[in-house]
């Protein structure tokens, strides 16, 4: 597969599947696919709080596509009260040395920050 073949098929890609449903509580399920093998699915769940502004929402899903080298790349992700997290073999991982440096730096931070210097 040459880059021009990939670019041409991307340029002409069509949406071949686009499903979306939402429940009364605000949760949803979405599923999408294109003619050039991009796929995406996601779900969302609403957790109401005592007041409308105190609720929370979680989402999770995955997407995949064919990279220029012909490999299929799949990313699985979540977004919730802890932030966004993605996992994939295509995402570079920190070496043990780099992770240790980060862990050591975080421990050296003060517990609180003050605006007055």
Coordinates of C-alpha atoms in Angstrom, one line a residue:
X1 CA 0.0 0.0 0.0
X2 CA 1.5 3.3 -1.0
X3 CA 0.9 6.6 0.8
X4 CA -1.0 8.0 -2.2
X5 CA -3.3 5.0 -2.1
X6 CA -4.0 5.6 1.6
X7 CA -4.5 9.3 1.1
X8 CA -6.9 8.8 -1.8
X9 CA -9.0 6.3 0.2
X10 CA -9.0 8.6 3.2
X11 CA -10.1 11.6 1.0
X12 CA -13.0 9.5 -0.5
X13 CA -14.0 7.7 2.7
X14 CA -17.7 7.5 3.4
X15 CA -19.5 6.9 6.7
X16 CA -20.9 3.4 6.4
X17 CA -22.3 3.0 9.9
X18 CA -23.4 5.7 12.4
X19 CA -25.5 4.5 15.3
X20 CA -26.4 6.6 18.3
X21 CA -28.8 6.1 21.1
X22 CA -29.4 8.0 24.3
X23 CA -31.3 7.0 27.4
X24 CA -33.5 9.2 29.6
X25 CA -30.8 9.6 32.2
X26 CA -28.4 11.1 29.7
X27 CA -26.3 8.0 29.0
X28 CA -25.5 7.1 25.4
X29 CA -24.1 4.5 23.1
X30 CA -22.4 5.5 19.8
X31 CA -20.9 3.4 17.1
X32 CA -19.4 4.6 13.8
X33 CA -17.4 3.1 10.9
X34 CA -16.0 4.5 7.7
X35 CA -15.3 2.8 4.3
X36 CA -11.5 3.2 5.0
X37 CA -11.7 1.0 8.1
X38 CA -11.9 3.6 10.8
X39 CA -14.1 2.4 13.6
X40 CA -15.1 4.1 16.8
X41 CA -17.4 3.2 19.6
X42 CA -18.2 5.0 22.9
X43 CA -20.6 4.8 25.8
X44 CA -21.4 7.4 28.4
X45 CA -23.1 7.1 31.7
X46 CA -24.6 10.0 33.7
X47 CA -24.5 9.9 37.5
X48 CA -26.8 12.6 38.9
X49 CA -25.9 14.4 42.1
X50 CA -28.2 16.0 44.6
X51 CA -28.1 19.2 42.5
X52 CA -27.7 19.3 38.7
X53 CA -24.2 20.8 38.9
X54 CA -23.0 18.1 41.3
X55 CA -23.5 15.1 39.0
X56 CA -20.7 13.3 37.1
X57 CA -20.3 11.6 33.8
X58 CA -18.1 8.8 32.7
X59 CA -17.3 7.8 29.1
X60 CA -15.3 5.0 27.6
X61 CA -14.7 3.6 24.2
X62 CA -12.2 2.6 21.6
X63 CA -11.2 3.6 18.1
X64 CA -9.1 1.9 15.5
X65 CA -7.7 2.8 12.1
X66 CA -5.2 1.4 9.6
X67 CA -1.8 3.2 9.9
X68 CA 0.2 4.0 6.8
X69 CA 2.4 0.9 7.4
X70 CA -0.7 -1.3 7.1
X71 CA -1.0 -2.1 10.8
X72 CA -4.3 -1.7 12.6
X73 CA -4.0 0.7 15.5
X74 CA -6.5 0.3 18.3
X75 CA -6.9 2.7 21.2
X76 CA -9.1 2.1 24.2
X77 CA -9.9 5.0 26.4
X78 CA -11.8 6.2 29.5
X79 CA -12.8 9.6 30.7
X80 CA -14.1 10.1 34.2
X81 CA -13.6 11.9 37.5
X82 CA -9.9 10.7 37.4
X83 CA -9.3 12.4 34.0
X84 CA -8.6 10.9 30.6
X85 CA -6.7 7.6 30.1
X86 CA -5.8 5.9 26.8
X87 CA -4.2 2.5 26.2
X88 CA -2.7 1.2 23.0
X89 CA 0.3 -0.7 21.8
X90 CA 0.9 2.3 19.6
X91 CA 1.3 4.7 22.5
X92 CA 4.9 4.8 23.7
X93 CA 5.5 3.8 27.3
X94 CA 7.8 5.4 29.8
X95 CA 10.9 3.5 30.6
X96 CA 11.4 2.4 34.2
X97 CA 14.1 5.1 34.6
X98 CA 11.8 7.9 33.4
X99 CA 8.9 6.7 35.6
X100 CA 11.2 6.6 38.6
X101 CA 12.3 10.2 37.9
X102 CA 8.7 11.3 37.7
X103 CA 7.8 9.4 40.9
X104 CA 10.7 11.0 42.7
X105 CA 9.8 14.5 41.5
X106 CA 6.2 14.2 42.6
X107 CA 7.2 13.2 46.1
X108 CA 9.4 16.3 46.3
X109 CA 6.5 18.7 45.6
X110 CA 5.0 20.6 48.5
X111 CA 1.6 19.4 49.7
X112 CA 0.0 22.8 49.2
X113 CA 0.8 25.8 47.0
X114 CA 0.4 29.4 48.2
X115 CA -0.3 32.5 46.1
X116 CA 1.7 34.6 48.5
X117 CA 5.4 34.3 47.9

